[in-house]
mmCIF file of C-alpha atoms in Angstrom:
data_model
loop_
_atom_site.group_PDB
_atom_site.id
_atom_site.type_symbol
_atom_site.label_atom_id
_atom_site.label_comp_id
_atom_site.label_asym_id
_atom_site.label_seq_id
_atom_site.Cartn_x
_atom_site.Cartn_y
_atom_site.Cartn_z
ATOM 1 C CA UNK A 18 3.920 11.389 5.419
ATOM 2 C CA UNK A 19 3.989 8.105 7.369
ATOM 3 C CA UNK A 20 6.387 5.009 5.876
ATOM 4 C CA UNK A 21 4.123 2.701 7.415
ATOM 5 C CA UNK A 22 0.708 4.237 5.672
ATOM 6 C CA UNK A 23 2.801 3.769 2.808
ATOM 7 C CA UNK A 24 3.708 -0.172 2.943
ATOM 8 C CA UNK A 25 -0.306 -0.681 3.813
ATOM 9 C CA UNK A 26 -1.619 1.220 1.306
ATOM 10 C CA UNK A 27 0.323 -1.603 -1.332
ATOM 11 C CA UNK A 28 -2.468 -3.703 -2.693
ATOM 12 C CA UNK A 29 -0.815 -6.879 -1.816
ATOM 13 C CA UNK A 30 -0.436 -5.550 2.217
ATOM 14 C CA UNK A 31 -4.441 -5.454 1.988
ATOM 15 C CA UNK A 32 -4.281 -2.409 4.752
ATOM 16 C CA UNK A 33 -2.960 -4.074 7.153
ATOM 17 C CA UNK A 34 -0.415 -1.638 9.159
ATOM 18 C CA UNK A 35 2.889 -3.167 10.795
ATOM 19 C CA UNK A 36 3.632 0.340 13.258
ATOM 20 C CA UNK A 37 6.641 -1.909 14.426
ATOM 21 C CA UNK A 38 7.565 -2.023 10.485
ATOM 22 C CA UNK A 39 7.111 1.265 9.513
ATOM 23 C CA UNK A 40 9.102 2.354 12.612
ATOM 24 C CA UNK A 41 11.989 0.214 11.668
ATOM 25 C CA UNK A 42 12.023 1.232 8.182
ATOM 26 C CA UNK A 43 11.817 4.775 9.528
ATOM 27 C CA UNK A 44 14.715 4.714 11.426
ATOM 28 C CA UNK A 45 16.898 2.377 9.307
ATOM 29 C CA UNK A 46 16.560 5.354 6.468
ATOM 30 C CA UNK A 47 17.278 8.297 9.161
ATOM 31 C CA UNK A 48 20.295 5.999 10.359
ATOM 32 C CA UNK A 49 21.569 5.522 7.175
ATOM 33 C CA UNK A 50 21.468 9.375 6.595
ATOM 34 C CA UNK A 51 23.594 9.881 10.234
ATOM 35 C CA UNK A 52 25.700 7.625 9.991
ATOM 36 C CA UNK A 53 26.724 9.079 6.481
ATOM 37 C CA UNK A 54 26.894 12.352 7.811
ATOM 38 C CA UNK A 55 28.823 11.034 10.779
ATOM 39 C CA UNK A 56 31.628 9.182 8.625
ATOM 40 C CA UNK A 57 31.740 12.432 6.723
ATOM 41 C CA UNK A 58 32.318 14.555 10.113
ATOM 42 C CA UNK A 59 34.582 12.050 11.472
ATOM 43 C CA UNK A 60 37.036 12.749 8.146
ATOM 44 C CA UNK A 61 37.492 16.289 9.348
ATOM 45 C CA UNK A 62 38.130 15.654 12.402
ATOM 46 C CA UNK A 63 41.829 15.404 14.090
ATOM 47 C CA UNK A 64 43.384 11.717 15.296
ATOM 48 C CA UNK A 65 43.146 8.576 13.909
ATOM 49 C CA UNK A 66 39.535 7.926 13.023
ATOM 50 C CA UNK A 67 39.414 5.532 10.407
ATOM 51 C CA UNK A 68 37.996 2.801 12.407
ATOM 52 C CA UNK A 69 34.481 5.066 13.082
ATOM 53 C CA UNK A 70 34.563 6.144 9.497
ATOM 54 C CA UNK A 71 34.492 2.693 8.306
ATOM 55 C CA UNK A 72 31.603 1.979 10.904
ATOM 56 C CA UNK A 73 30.145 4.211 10.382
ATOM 57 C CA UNK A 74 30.533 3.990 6.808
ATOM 58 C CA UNK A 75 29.263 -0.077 6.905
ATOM 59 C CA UNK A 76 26.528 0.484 9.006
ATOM 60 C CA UNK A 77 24.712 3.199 6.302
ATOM 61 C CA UNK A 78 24.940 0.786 3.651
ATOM 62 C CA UNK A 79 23.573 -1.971 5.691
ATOM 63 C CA UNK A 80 20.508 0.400 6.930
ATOM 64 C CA UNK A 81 20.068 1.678 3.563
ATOM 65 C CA UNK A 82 19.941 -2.041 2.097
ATOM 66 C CA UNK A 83 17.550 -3.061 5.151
ATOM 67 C CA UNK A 84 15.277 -0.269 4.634
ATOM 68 C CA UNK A 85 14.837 -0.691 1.499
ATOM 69 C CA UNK A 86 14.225 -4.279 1.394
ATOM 70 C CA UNK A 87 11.824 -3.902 3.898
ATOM 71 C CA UNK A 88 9.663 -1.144 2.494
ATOM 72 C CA UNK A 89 9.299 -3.606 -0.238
ATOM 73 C CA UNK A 90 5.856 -5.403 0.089
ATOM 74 C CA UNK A 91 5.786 -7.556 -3.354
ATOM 75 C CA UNK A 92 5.965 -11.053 -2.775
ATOM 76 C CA UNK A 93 7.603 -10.238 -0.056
ATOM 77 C CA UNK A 94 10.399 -12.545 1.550
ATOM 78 C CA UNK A 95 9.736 -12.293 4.938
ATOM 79 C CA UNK A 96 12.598 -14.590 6.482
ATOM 80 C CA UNK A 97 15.073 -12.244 4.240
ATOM 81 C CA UNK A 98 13.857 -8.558 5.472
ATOM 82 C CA UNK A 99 14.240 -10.746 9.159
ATOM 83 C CA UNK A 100 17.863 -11.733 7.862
ATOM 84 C CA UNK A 101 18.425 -7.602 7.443
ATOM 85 C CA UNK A 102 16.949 -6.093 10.082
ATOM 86 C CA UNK A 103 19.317 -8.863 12.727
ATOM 87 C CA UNK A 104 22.271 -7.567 10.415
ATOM 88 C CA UNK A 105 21.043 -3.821 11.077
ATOM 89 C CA UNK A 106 20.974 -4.839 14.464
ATOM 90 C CA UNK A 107 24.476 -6.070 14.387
ATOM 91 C CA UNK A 108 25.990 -3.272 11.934
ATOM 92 C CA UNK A 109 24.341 -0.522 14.405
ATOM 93 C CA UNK A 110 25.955 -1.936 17.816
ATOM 94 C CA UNK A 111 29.363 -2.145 16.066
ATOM 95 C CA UNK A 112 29.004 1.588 14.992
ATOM 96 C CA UNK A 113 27.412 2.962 18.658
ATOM 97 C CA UNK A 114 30.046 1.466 20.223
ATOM 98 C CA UNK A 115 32.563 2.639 18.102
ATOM 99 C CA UNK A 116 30.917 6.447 18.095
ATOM 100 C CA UNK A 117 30.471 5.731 21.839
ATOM 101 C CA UNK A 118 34.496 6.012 22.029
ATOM 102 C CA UNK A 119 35.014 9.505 20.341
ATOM 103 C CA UNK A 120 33.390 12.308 22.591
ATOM 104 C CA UNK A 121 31.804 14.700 19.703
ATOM 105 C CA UNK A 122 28.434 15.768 19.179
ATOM 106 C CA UNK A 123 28.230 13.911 15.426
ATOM 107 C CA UNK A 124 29.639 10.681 17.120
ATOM 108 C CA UNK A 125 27.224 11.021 20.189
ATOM 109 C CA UNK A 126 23.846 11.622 17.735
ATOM 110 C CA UNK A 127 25.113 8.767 15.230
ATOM 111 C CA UNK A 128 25.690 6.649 18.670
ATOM 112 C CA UNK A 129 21.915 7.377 20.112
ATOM 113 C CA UNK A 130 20.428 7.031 16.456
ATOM 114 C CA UNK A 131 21.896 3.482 15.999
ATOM 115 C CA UNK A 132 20.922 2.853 19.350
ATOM 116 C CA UNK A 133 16.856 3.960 18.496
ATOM 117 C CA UNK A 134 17.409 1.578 15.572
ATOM 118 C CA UNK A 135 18.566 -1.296 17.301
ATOM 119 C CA UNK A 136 15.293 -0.794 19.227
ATOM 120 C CA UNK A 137 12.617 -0.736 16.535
ATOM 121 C CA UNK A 138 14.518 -3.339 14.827
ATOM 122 C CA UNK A 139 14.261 -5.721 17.586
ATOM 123 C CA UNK A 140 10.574 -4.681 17.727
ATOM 124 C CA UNK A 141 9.521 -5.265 14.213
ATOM 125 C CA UNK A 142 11.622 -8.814 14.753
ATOM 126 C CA UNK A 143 9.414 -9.848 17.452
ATOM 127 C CA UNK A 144 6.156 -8.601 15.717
ATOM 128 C CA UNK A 145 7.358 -10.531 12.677
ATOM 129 C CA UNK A 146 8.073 -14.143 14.432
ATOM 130 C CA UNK A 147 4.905 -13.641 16.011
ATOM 131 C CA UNK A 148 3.062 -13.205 13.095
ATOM 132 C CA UNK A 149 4.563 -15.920 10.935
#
């Protein structure tokens, strides 16, 4: 099942596929998922790690919020899904670097999956000032 099949099949989309999109909604959701699970390892773990859980913690919300918006094609508000993916951007370097302190496996997947976010985001950002 493909995310970004999904946005063009919406009638008002007319077909036309975004790949940059659909990747960036893609990986917002997955982030949002590991970064959730990450917060929830981090809790178990020994030593003061409130300040990754709370990362960690912000930047799921944020990528669930972004992907969401996104996915959404009615009347769509282009300068606000542009407005969420720079604050996924910004909410996924805070919680790499943060994850990028604690040597774990969790912290070191959450770190690499914020950092494949931070990519497509950028991506579907320059696809979308180009087109509009």
């Amino acid at each position: 099942m493909s995310i970004a099949e999904m946005i063009a099949d919406h009638p008002q989309v007319n077909g036309d596929e975004d790949p940059a999109l659909g990747r960036a909604v893609r990986h917002a959701l997955f982030c949002a998922a590991i970064c959730n699970s990450c917060a929830d390892a981090d809790s178990a773990e020994d030593g003061d790690m409130a300040q990754c859980i709370r990362s960690c913690s912000d930047c799921s919300d944020i990528c669930t919020a972004t992907y969401r918006t996104a996915s959404r094609r009615t009347a769509g508000n282009v300068q606000l899904i542009m407005s969420m993916f720079e604050l996924c951007i910004q909410a996924c370097e805070v919680c790499a670097e943060e994850c990028e302190k604690h040597d774990n496996a969790h912290c070191r997947r959450c770190a690499t999956m914020c950092r494949e976010t931070i990519a497509d985001c950028k991506k579907a950002l320059e696809f979308m000032k180009k087109d509009g």
